[in-house]
mmCIF file of C-alpha atoms and ligand atoms in Angstrom:
data_model
loop_
_atom_site.group_PDB
_atom_site.id
_atom_site.type_symbol
_atom_site.label_atom_id
_atom_site.label_comp_id
_atom_site.label_asym_id
_atom_site.label_seq_id
_atom_site.Cartn_x
_atom_site.Cartn_y
_atom_site.Cartn_z
ATOM 1 C CA MET M 1 14.648 3.936 10.065
ATOM 2 C CA GLU M 2 11.632 1.690 9.389
ATOM 3 C CA ARG M 3 13.598 -1.327 10.582
ATOM 4 C CA ARG M 4 15.082 0.304 13.698
ATOM 5 C CA ALA M 5 11.785 1.953 14.657
ATOM 6 C CA ARG M 6 10.218 -1.513 14.845
ATOM 7 C CA GLY M 7 13.075 -3.002 16.887
ATOM 8 C CA TRP M 8 14.758 -5.168 14.235
ATOM 9 C CA ASP M 9 18.535 -4.875 14.260
ATOM 10 C CA THR M 10 19.285 -6.400 10.885
ATOM 11 C CA LEU M 11 17.486 -6.463 7.568
ATOM 12 C CA ALA M 12 17.364 -10.283 7.681
ATOM 13 C CA GLU M 13 15.341 -10.185 10.929
ATOM 14 C CA MET M 14 12.629 -7.986 9.496
ATOM 15 C CA PRO M 15 9.668 -9.878 7.995
ATOM 16 C CA PRO M 16 9.201 -8.548 4.480
ATOM 17 C CA GLU M 17 5.891 -6.931 3.622
ATOM 18 C CA HIS M 18 4.067 -9.159 1.129
ATOM 19 C CA PHE M 19 1.947 -8.243 -1.893
ATOM 20 C CA ASP M 20 0.378 -10.452 -4.544
ATOM 21 C CA VAL M 21 1.949 -8.207 -7.165
ATOM 22 C CA LEU M 22 4.763 -5.652 -7.148
ATOM 23 C CA ILE M 23 4.965 -3.155 -9.984
ATOM 24 C CA VAL M 24 8.257 -1.342 -10.525
ATOM 25 C CA GLY M 25 7.905 2.270 -11.632
ATOM 26 C CA ALA M 26 5.068 4.788 -11.580
ATOM 27 C CA GLY M 27 5.439 5.986 -15.153
ATOM 28 C CA LEU M 28 2.890 5.644 -17.948
ATOM 29 C CA SER M 29 3.412 1.849 -17.981
ATOM 30 C CA GLY M 30 3.267 1.253 -14.228
ATOM 31 C CA ILE M 31 0.084 3.280 -13.776
ATOM 32 C CA GLY M 32 -1.473 1.466 -16.740
ATOM 33 C CA ALA M 33 -0.441 -1.923 -15.340
ATOM 34 C CA ALA M 34 -1.946 -1.022 -11.961
ATOM 35 C CA HIS M 35 -5.224 -0.009 -13.602
ATOM 36 C CA HIS M 36 -5.494 -3.300 -15.484
ATOM 37 C CA LEU M 37 -4.501 -5.304 -12.423
ATOM 38 C CA GLN M 38 -7.041 -3.768 -10.066
ATOM 39 C CA THR M 39 -9.767 -3.932 -12.719
ATOM 40 C CA ALA M 40 -9.191 -7.578 -13.701
ATOM 41 C CA CYS M 41 -8.121 -8.841 -10.261
ATOM 42 C CA PRO M 42 -9.775 -6.615 -7.638
ATOM 43 C CA GLY M 43 -8.912 -9.057 -4.835
ATOM 44 C CA LYS M 44 -5.177 -8.899 -5.426
ATOM 45 C CA THR M 45 -2.974 -6.755 -3.220
ATOM 46 C CA TYR M 46 -0.289 -4.745 -4.955
ATOM 47 C CA ALA M 47 2.176 -1.919 -4.547
ATOM 48 C CA ILE M 48 4.115 0.209 -6.981
ATOM 49 C CA LEU M 49 7.743 0.771 -6.013
ATOM 50 C CA GLU M 50 8.901 4.076 -7.471
ATOM 51 C CA ALA M 51 12.480 5.315 -7.156
ATOM 52 C CA ARG M 52 11.602 8.968 -7.490
ATOM 53 C CA GLU M 53 9.330 11.199 -5.395
ATOM 54 C CA SER M 54 6.714 11.637 -8.075
ATOM 55 C CA ILE M 55 4.458 9.994 -10.632
ATOM 56 C CA GLY M 56 4.985 10.224 -14.367
ATOM 57 C CA GLY M 57 8.456 8.858 -15.146
ATOM 58 C CA THR M 58 9.653 10.339 -18.444
ATOM 59 C CA TRP M 59 6.957 12.992 -18.416
ATOM 60 C CA ASP M 60 7.896 14.240 -14.955
ATOM 61 C CA LEU M 61 11.667 13.906 -15.369
ATOM 62 C CA PHE M 62 12.051 15.888 -18.592
ATOM 63 C CA ARG M 63 10.830 19.474 -18.385
ATOM 64 C CA TYR M 64 12.699 21.148 -21.238
ATOM 65 C CA PRO M 65 10.775 23.633 -23.382
ATOM 66 C CA GLY M 66 8.949 22.082 -26.293
ATOM 67 C CA ILE M 67 8.971 18.518 -24.950
ATOM 68 C CA ARG M 68 6.194 16.543 -26.609
ATOM 69 C CA SER M 69 5.171 13.068 -27.666
ATOM 70 C CA ASP M 70 6.473 11.713 -30.960
ATOM 71 C CA SER M 71 3.405 9.657 -31.731
ATOM 72 C CA ASP M 72 -0.245 10.572 -31.310
ATOM 73 C CA MET M 73 -1.843 10.265 -27.894
ATOM 74 C CA TYR M 74 -4.791 8.331 -29.292
ATOM 75 C CA THR M 75 -2.412 5.393 -29.576
ATOM 76 C CA LEU M 76 0.111 6.248 -26.815
ATOM 77 C CA GLY M 77 -2.673 6.917 -24.276
ATOM 78 C CA TYR M 78 -4.593 4.308 -22.329
ATOM 79 C CA SER M 79 -7.347 2.320 -24.043
ATOM 80 C CA PHE M 80 -9.399 2.626 -20.834
ATOM 81 C CA ARG M 81 -9.022 6.434 -20.744
ATOM 82 C CA PRO M 82 -9.212 7.825 -24.262
ATOM 83 C CA TRP M 83 -7.210 10.986 -24.935
ATOM 84 C CA GLU M 84 -9.699 13.846 -25.311
ATOM 85 C CA ASP M 85 -7.494 16.885 -25.897
ATOM 86 C CA ALA M 86 -7.712 18.523 -29.302
ATOM 87 C CA LYS M 87 -3.952 18.127 -29.901
ATOM 88 C CA SER M 88 -3.040 14.529 -30.614
ATOM 89 C CA ILE M 89 0.728 15.223 -30.500
ATOM 90 C CA ALA M 90 0.713 16.413 -26.903
ATOM 91 C CA ASP M 91 3.105 18.516 -24.857
ATOM 92 C CA GLY M 92 4.883 16.988 -21.853
ATOM 93 C CA PRO M 93 2.885 18.782 -19.130
ATOM 94 C CA SER M 94 -0.414 17.580 -20.674
ATOM 95 C CA ILE M 95 0.810 13.985 -20.708
ATOM 96 C CA LEU M 96 2.050 14.277 -17.114
ATOM 97 C CA SER M 97 -1.319 15.650 -16.028
ATOM 98 C CA TYR M 98 -3.090 12.785 -17.862
ATOM 99 C CA VAL M 99 -0.960 10.166 -16.059
ATOM 100 C CA ARG M 100 -1.416 11.876 -12.686
ATOM 101 C CA ARG M 101 -5.198 12.189 -13.128
ATOM 102 C CA THR M 102 -5.443 8.529 -14.087
ATOM 103 C CA ALA M 103 -3.522 7.567 -10.941
ATOM 104 C CA SER M 104 -5.615 9.746 -8.620
ATOM 105 C CA ASP M 105 -9.033 9.009 -10.170
ATOM 106 C CA ASP M 106 -8.421 5.273 -9.887
ATOM 107 C CA GLY M 107 -6.901 5.442 -6.381
ATOM 108 C CA ILE M 108 -3.654 4.078 -7.791
ATOM 109 C CA ASP M 109 -1.616 6.886 -6.237
ATOM 110 C CA ARG M 110 -2.377 5.494 -2.768
ATOM 111 C CA ARG M 111 -0.573 2.264 -3.706
ATOM 112 C CA ILE M 112 2.708 3.942 -4.668
ATOM 113 C CA ARG M 113 5.746 3.679 -2.414
ATOM 114 C CA PHE M 114 7.816 6.655 -3.454
ATOM 115 C CA ASN M 115 11.585 6.829 -2.877
ATOM 116 C CA HIS M 116 11.879 3.048 -3.302
ATOM 117 C CA ARG M 117 14.565 2.188 -5.858
ATOM 118 C CA VAL M 118 14.531 -1.530 -6.630
ATOM 119 C CA VAL M 119 18.080 -2.877 -6.503
ATOM 120 C CA SER M 120 17.541 -6.639 -6.625
ATOM 121 C CA ALA M 121 14.874 -9.263 -7.235
ATOM 122 C CA GLU M 122 15.443 -12.868 -6.240
ATOM 123 C CA TRP M 123 13.076 -15.695 -7.222
ATOM 124 C CA SER M 124 12.468 -18.656 -4.900
ATOM 125 C CA THR M 125 10.949 -21.684 -6.600
ATOM 126 C CA ALA M 126 10.321 -23.311 -3.208
ATOM 127 C CA ASP M 127 8.304 -20.325 -1.946
ATOM 128 C CA GLY M 128 6.919 -19.401 -5.363
ATOM 129 C CA ARG M 129 7.680 -15.735 -4.846
ATOM 130 C CA TRP M 130 10.079 -12.929 -5.533
ATOM 131 C CA THR M 131 11.984 -11.135 -2.817
ATOM 132 C CA VAL M 132 12.630 -7.604 -3.916
ATOM 133 C CA GLU M 133 15.071 -5.241 -2.241
ATOM 134 C CA ALA M 134 14.729 -1.526 -2.586
ATOM 135 C CA THR M 135 16.866 1.334 -1.349
ATOM 136 C CA ARG M 136 14.955 4.212 0.100
ATOM 137 C CA GLY M 137 15.987 7.556 -1.312
ATOM 138 C CA ASP M 138 14.786 9.466 1.735
ATOM 139 C CA THR M 139 16.275 7.364 4.558
ATOM 140 C CA GLU M 140 18.924 5.400 2.584
ATOM 141 C CA GLU M 141 17.658 2.203 4.214
ATOM 142 C CA THR M 142 17.231 -1.048 2.338
ATOM 143 C CA VAL M 143 13.763 -2.593 2.606
ATOM 144 C CA ARG M 144 12.478 -5.963 1.433
ATOM 145 C CA ARG M 145 9.122 -6.766 -0.138
ATOM 146 C CA THR M 146 7.866 -10.114 -1.407
HETATM 147 C C1 FAD H 1 10.534 13.559 -25.578
HETATM 148 C C2 FAD H 1 10.018 12.157 -25.531
HETATM 149 C C3 FAD H 1 8.985 11.793 -26.384
HETATM 150 C C4 FAD H 1 8.495 10.484 -26.368
HETATM 151 N N1 FAD H 1 7.474 10.182 -27.194
HETATM 152 C C5 FAD H 1 7.010 8.912 -27.219
HETATM 153 C C6 FAD H 1 5.940 8.552 -28.104
HETATM 154 O O1 FAD H 1 5.408 9.375 -28.819
HETATM 155 N N2 FAD H 1 5.515 7.258 -28.104
HETATM 156 C C7 FAD H 1 6.103 6.313 -27.302
HETATM 157 O O2 FAD H 1 5.702 5.163 -27.360
HETATM 158 N N3 FAD H 1 7.098 6.645 -26.452
HETATM 159 C C8 FAD H 1 7.565 7.902 -26.386
HETATM 160 N N4 FAD H 1 8.578 8.233 -25.550
HETATM 161 C C9 FAD H 1 9.137 7.228 -24.681
HETATM 162 C C10 FAD H 1 8.502 7.333 -23.304
HETATM 163 O O3 FAD H 1 9.521 7.181 -22.374
HETATM 164 C C11 FAD H 1 7.377 6.303 -23.168
HETATM 165 O O4 FAD H 1 6.338 6.597 -23.983
HETATM 166 C C12 FAD H 1 6.750 6.200 -21.795
HETATM 167 O O5 FAD H 1 6.703 7.404 -21.102
HETATM 168 C C13 FAD H 1 7.514 5.185 -21.034
HETATM 169 O O6 FAD H 1 6.782 4.927 -19.862
HETATM 170 P P1 FAD H 1 7.319 3.900 -18.842
HETATM 171 O O7 FAD H 1 6.403 3.964 -17.660
HETATM 172 O O8 FAD H 1 7.519 2.596 -19.496
HETATM 173 O O9 FAD H 1 8.799 4.394 -18.462
HETATM 174 P P2 FAD H 1 9.243 5.732 -17.716
HETATM 175 O O10 FAD H 1 8.424 6.889 -18.105
HETATM 176 O O11 FAD H 1 10.729 5.802 -17.937
HETATM 177 O O12 FAD H 1 8.941 5.421 -16.200
HETATM 178 C C14 FAD H 1 9.700 4.475 -15.503
HETATM 179 C C15 FAD H 1 9.518 4.749 -14.020
HETATM 180 O O13 FAD H 1 10.173 3.709 -13.305
HETATM 181 C C16 FAD H 1 10.989 4.276 -12.301
HETATM 182 N N5 FAD H 1 12.120 3.361 -12.098
HETATM 183 C C17 FAD H 1 13.110 3.063 -12.942
HETATM 184 N N6 FAD H 1 13.961 2.172 -12.396
HETATM 185 C C18 FAD H 1 13.471 1.903 -11.161
HETATM 186 C C19 FAD H 1 13.913 1.066 -10.081
HETATM 187 N N7 FAD H 1 15.035 0.318 -10.160
HETATM 188 N N8 FAD H 1 13.182 1.029 -8.941
HETATM 189 C C20 FAD H 1 12.043 1.765 -8.827
HETATM 190 N N9 FAD H 1 11.585 2.600 -9.809
HETATM 191 C C21 FAD H 1 12.297 2.652 -10.961
HETATM 192 C C22 FAD H 1 11.423 5.617 -12.844
HETATM 193 O O14 FAD H 1 11.775 6.515 -11.810
HETATM 194 C C23 FAD H 1 10.151 6.055 -13.590
HETATM 195 O O15 FAD H 1 9.256 6.772 -12.757
HETATM 196 C C24 FAD H 1 9.075 9.515 -25.504
HETATM 197 C C25 FAD H 1 10.113 9.903 -24.653
HETATM 198 C C26 FAD H 1 10.567 11.205 -24.656
HETATM 199 C C27 FAD H 1 11.673 11.599 -23.710
#
């Protein structure tokens, strides 16, 4: 839909959107990586490609009763956002809320492209960049990002 709306007939014709950095996945790791990236390299452009429609990965996917962390959140949590709840072995919803709050407080959520499942990544030495293809879960189109 994105491609056809802009008048390109084939994927190859469409100039890929470019970012300095692409992060795959908006789970605990991806949100943490984004925080470190935008803190250490504020001039870099980046996007997070997330296959699902929501933030949180594991902690959004699994909702069964009693789900909780195995290790303590003082070590599993982010060094830049210390875990402040009284329970160190935390339940799933608390961890999900922690990840979501980190993403929204830091403006990371605005960088996430939801419904983008990465299906390939091809490195070009000549161009010094990756070309990443993702299938959109909502429109079923394939999009390219470099
Ligand atoms: C019950 C339970 C308890 C756990 N307890 C602990 C613990 O105490 N300590 C610990 O270290 N770990 C624990 N884990 C492991 C847990 O998965 C990690 O701690 C952590 O959540 C992993 O975060 P992540 O962002 O690396 O991966 P995930 O949470 O799996 O997130 C990955 C994200 O990437 C997205 N994604 C995947 N493939 C693609 C693709 N091709 N294109 C685009 N997006 C993609 C997924 O949709 C997802 O949103 C536990 C897991 C479970 C289920």
